[in-house]
Amino acid sequence: AYRTVLAEVEGAVSAHARAELEARGEAGVADAGSAGSGSQDTREDTREADACKVVVVGHSLGGALAALCASRLAHDPDVTRLGANVECVTFGQPRVGDGEWARGVDERTPRLTYTRVVKAGDLFARVPTSGFWLPGGNGGRFEVEYAHAGALVWTSAGDDEVRASARGGEGAPAGFWTDARMANPISVARDHAGYAYFFEKEELKKAWPSRDVLFPR
């Protein structure tokens, strides 16, 4: 079922990108003649001016699917030819890949900006485990070592501050794996379900890290 959802979303975005390319006269060899009537500089200027962005957002399992979908769309031929960037923001997203997948997203997917938002002791954003309880690595106990990709924004339970942030590939900040709220099922449930009114407090908006902090050039 999940593969069907991903295929439908990716197919719809790819089809839209191709339709936009065709409208611009840039899709395929058949259009090369008409596209070649203008100068290369003119075509590049037009492409930059018309650049679009694909935004993929999800919570919990939807966040996991969003991360997979965005990482694939960032390499989609039609999306790439359109010059579109892909932005992914997830809330309370569980881990979906291993270390190699995470490195591929962080180091070899320049068109993707991917931010994971985790509220306080949201345990769902720290699983599946790669070992006993919640260690950062599996120590060879299991075949797959699950890993997160993307930048991280870790907020407080009261939605009034950003506890820490990390760039892609930096690993979790100090205290992330030992938050005491993870031991309380009620706190876990509240944190995982607490993203709906996330930006109602001005304190959180003001504390939110800038794009330059999360994704330095």
Short mmCIF file of C-alpha atoms in Angstrom, two decimals:
data_model
loop_
_atom_site.label_atom_id
_atom_site.label_comp_id
_atom_site.label_asym_id
_atom_site.label_seq_id
_atom_site.Cartn_x
_atom_site.Cartn_y
_atom_site.Cartn_z
CA ALA A 1 0.00 0.00 0.00
CA TYR A 2 2.82 2.40 0.88
CA ARG A 3 4.55 1.73 -2.43
CA THR A 4 1.30 2.56 -4.19
CA VAL A 5 1.03 5.87 -2.35
CA LEU A 6 4.64 6.77 -3.17
CA ALA A 7 4.21 5.77 -6.80
CA GLU A 8 1.05 7.86 -7.17
CA VAL A 9 2.59 10.97 -5.60
CA GLU A 10 5.86 10.68 -7.50
CA GLY A 11 4.01 9.97 -10.73
CA ALA A 12 1.77 13.02 -10.28
CA VAL A 13 4.72 15.35 -9.56
CA SER A 14 6.76 13.95 -12.43
CA ALA A 15 3.81 14.33 -14.80
CA HIS A 16 3.31 17.92 -13.71
CA ALA A 17 7.01 18.64 -14.22
CA ARG A 18 6.91 17.14 -17.70
CA ALA A 19 3.79 19.12 -18.59
CA GLU A 20 5.57 22.29 -17.49
CA LEU A 21 8.60 21.34 -19.57
CA GLU A 22 6.41 20.77 -22.60
CA ALA A 23 4.72 24.12 -22.05
CA ARG A 24 8.15 25.73 -22.06
CA GLY A 25 9.15 23.81 -25.17
CA GLU A 26 11.96 21.97 -23.38
CA ALA A 27 10.74 18.37 -23.20
CA GLY A 28 12.57 15.91 -25.40
CA VAL A 29 14.48 15.96 -28.62
CA ALA A 30 11.38 16.89 -30.58
CA ASP A 31 11.39 20.28 -28.91
CA ALA A 32 15.09 20.92 -29.36
CA GLY A 33 14.60 22.90 -32.56
CA SER A 34 12.09 25.33 -31.14
CA ALA A 35 14.04 25.70 -27.90
CA GLY A 36 17.17 26.38 -29.90
CA SER A 37 15.69 29.43 -31.54
CA GLY A 38 16.76 31.56 -28.56
CA SER A 39 20.18 31.99 -27.08
CA GLN A 40 21.46 29.74 -24.31
CA ASP A 41 21.72 32.71 -21.96
CA THR A 42 18.10 33.64 -22.61
CA ARG A 43 16.92 30.09 -21.90
CA GLU A 44 18.96 29.93 -18.69
CA ASP A 45 17.57 33.29 -17.53
CA THR A 46 14.02 32.14 -18.24
CA ARG A 47 14.57 28.84 -16.42
CA GLU A 48 15.95 30.65 -13.37
CA ALA A 49 13.08 33.13 -13.35
CA ASP A 50 10.51 30.34 -13.65
CA ALA A 51 12.17 28.01 -11.12
CA CYS A 52 9.66 26.19 -8.95
CA LYS A 53 9.81 24.20 -5.74
CA VAL A 54 8.27 20.89 -4.74
CA VAL A 55 7.31 20.80 -1.06
CA VAL A 56 6.64 17.48 0.69
CA VAL A 57 5.35 17.48 4.28
CA GLY A 58 4.30 14.68 6.62
CA HIS A 59 3.75 13.64 10.26
CA SER A 60 4.71 10.30 11.82
CA LEU A 61 4.33 7.54 9.20
CA GLY A 62 3.37 10.26 6.73
CA GLY A 63 6.70 11.90 7.53
CA ALA A 64 8.54 8.68 6.76
CA LEU A 65 6.79 8.44 3.41
CA ALA A 66 7.47 12.13 2.77
CA ALA A 67 11.21 11.62 3.35
CA LEU A 68 11.34 8.69 0.94
CA CYS A 69 9.23 10.51 -1.64
CA ALA A 70 11.27 13.73 -1.47
CA SER A 71 14.61 11.92 -1.71
CA ARG A 72 13.42 10.20 -4.88
CA LEU A 73 11.82 13.28 -6.43
CA ALA A 74 15.08 15.20 -6.00
CA HIS A 75 16.61 12.75 -8.50
CA ASP A 76 13.61 12.53 -10.83
CA PRO A 77 14.76 13.33 -14.41
CA ASP A 78 11.82 15.61 -15.22
CA VAL A 79 11.98 17.46 -11.90
CA THR A 80 15.72 17.92 -12.39
CA ARG A 81 15.34 19.18 -15.97
CA LEU A 82 12.71 21.62 -14.77
CA GLY A 83 15.29 23.05 -12.38
CA ALA A 84 12.99 22.53 -9.42
CA ASN A 85 14.28 22.17 -5.89
CA VAL A 86 12.61 19.80 -3.44
CA GLU A 87 11.92 20.77 0.16
CA CYS A 88 10.86 18.22 2.77
CA VAL A 89 9.68 18.97 6.31
CA THR A 90 8.62 16.16 8.62
CA PHE A 91 7.19 16.12 12.15
CA GLY A 92 7.76 13.19 14.50
CA GLN A 93 9.13 11.06 11.69
CA PRO A 94 10.57 7.59 12.43
CA ARG A 95 13.82 6.51 10.82
CA VAL A 96 13.37 5.05 7.34
CA GLY A 97 16.82 4.08 6.04
CA ASP A 98 20.30 2.94 6.92
CA GLY A 99 23.52 4.93 7.10
CA GLU A 100 24.18 4.66 3.38
CA TRP A 101 20.76 6.07 2.56
CA ALA A 102 21.28 8.91 5.02
CA ARG A 103 24.67 9.78 3.53
CA GLY A 104 23.19 9.71 0.05
CA VAL A 105 20.49 12.18 1.07
CA ASP A 106 22.85 14.50 2.95
CA GLU A 107 25.85 14.38 0.62
CA ARG A 108 24.59 13.47 -2.84
CA THR A 109 21.19 15.16 -3.13
CA PRO A 110 21.94 18.86 -3.63
CA ARG A 111 18.42 19.73 -4.83
CA LEU A 112 16.87 18.58 -1.55
CA THR A 113 16.53 20.57 1.68
CA TYR A 114 15.19 18.23 4.33
CA THR A 115 14.29 19.20 7.89
CA ARG A 116 13.10 16.88 10.64
CA VAL A 117 11.19 18.49 13.50
CA VAL A 118 11.11 16.58 16.78
CA LYS A 119 9.16 17.74 19.82
CA ALA A 120 10.76 17.02 23.21
CA GLY A 121 10.55 13.31 24.05
CA ASP A 122 8.69 12.14 20.95
CA LEU A 123 9.81 8.51 20.97
CA PHE A 124 8.38 7.81 17.53
CA ALA A 125 11.02 10.09 16.02
CA ARG A 126 13.75 7.88 17.50
CA VAL A 127 12.68 4.47 16.21
CA PRO A 128 13.18 1.87 14.75
CA THR A 129 15.98 1.10 17.16
CA SER A 130 19.33 -0.10 15.93
CA GLY A 131 20.16 -1.97 19.12
CA PHE A 132 18.99 -2.30 22.69
CA TRP A 133 16.73 0.54 23.87
CA LEU A 134 17.80 3.65 21.96
CA PRO A 135 21.52 3.68 21.16
CA GLY A 136 22.82 5.60 18.19
CA GLY A 137 24.39 2.51 16.60
CA ASN A 138 23.75 -1.21 16.63
CA GLY A 139 27.19 -2.47 17.62
CA GLY A 140 26.88 -5.30 15.11
CA ARG A 141 23.85 -6.83 16.82
CA PHE A 142 21.53 -6.34 13.86
CA GLU A 143 22.09 -6.37 10.13
CA VAL A 144 20.54 -2.93 9.50
CA GLU A 145 21.70 0.19 11.29
CA TYR A 146 18.85 2.68 11.02
CA ALA A 147 19.86 6.31 10.60
CA HIS A 148 18.21 9.68 10.15
CA ALA A 149 19.10 12.09 7.38
CA GLY A 150 18.46 15.80 7.03
CA ALA A 151 18.72 18.71 9.42
CA LEU A 152 17.15 18.41 12.87
CA VAL A 153 15.19 20.95 14.89
CA TRP A 154 14.51 19.69 18.43
CA THR A 155 12.00 21.72 20.40
CA SER A 156 10.80 21.88 23.99
CA ALA A 157 7.63 20.25 25.30
CA GLY A 158 6.07 23.65 25.85
CA ASP A 159 6.65 24.87 22.28
CA ASP A 160 8.48 27.89 23.64
CA GLU A 161 12.07 27.20 22.63
CA VAL A 162 14.35 25.27 20.30
CA ARG A 163 16.41 22.97 22.49
CA ALA A 164 18.97 22.29 19.76
CA SER A 165 19.43 22.00 16.02
CA ALA A 166 21.82 20.01 13.85
CA ARG A 167 22.79 20.10 10.21
CA GLY A 168 22.50 17.05 8.02
CA GLY A 169 25.18 14.50 8.81
CA GLU A 170 26.05 16.04 12.17
CA GLY A 171 24.25 13.48 14.31
CA ALA A 172 21.89 14.08 17.21
CA PRO A 173 22.68 16.85 19.72
CA ALA A 174 23.61 16.10 23.32
CA GLY A 175 20.69 14.84 25.36
CA PHE A 176 18.55 13.84 22.39
CA TRP A 177 18.79 10.11 23.13
CA THR A 178 18.38 10.47 26.90
CA ASP A 179 15.36 12.77 27.20
CA ALA A 180 13.50 11.62 30.34
CA ARG A 181 10.11 12.22 28.69
CA MET A 182 10.71 9.15 26.51
CA ALA A 183 10.20 6.93 29.57
CA ASN A 184 6.67 8.21 30.19
CA PRO A 185 4.05 6.86 27.74
CA ILE A 186 1.74 9.80 28.41
CA SER A 187 4.49 12.32 27.65
CA VAL A 188 5.44 10.39 24.51
CA ALA A 189 1.84 10.43 23.27
CA ARG A 190 1.44 14.14 24.02
CA ASP A 191 4.69 15.05 22.31
CA HIS A 192 3.95 12.95 19.24
CA ALA A 193 0.46 14.40 18.88
CA GLY A 194 1.51 17.92 19.80
CA TYR A 195 2.56 19.32 16.45
CA ALA A 196 -0.88 20.57 15.38
CA TYR A 197 -0.58 23.93 17.17
CA PHE A 198 3.17 24.09 16.83
CA PHE A 199 3.69 27.70 15.79
CA GLU A 200 1.05 29.42 17.91
CA LYS A 201 3.70 30.71 20.34
CA GLU A 202 5.77 33.63 19.17
CA GLU A 203 8.71 32.40 21.25
CA LEU A 204 9.13 29.35 19.03
CA LYS A 205 8.88 31.38 15.84
CA LYS A 206 11.59 33.74 17.05
CA ALA A 207 13.85 30.89 18.16
CA TRP A 208 13.53 28.90 14.95
CA PRO A 209 16.94 28.48 13.24
CA SER A 210 17.37 30.18 9.89
CA ARG A 211 17.89 28.36 6.63
CA ASP A 212 21.51 29.50 6.60
CA VAL A 213 22.08 27.82 9.97
CA LEU A 214 20.52 24.52 8.91
CA PHE A 215 21.75 24.51 5.32
CA PRO A 216 24.96 26.55 5.04
CA ARG A 217 26.23 27.08 1.52
#
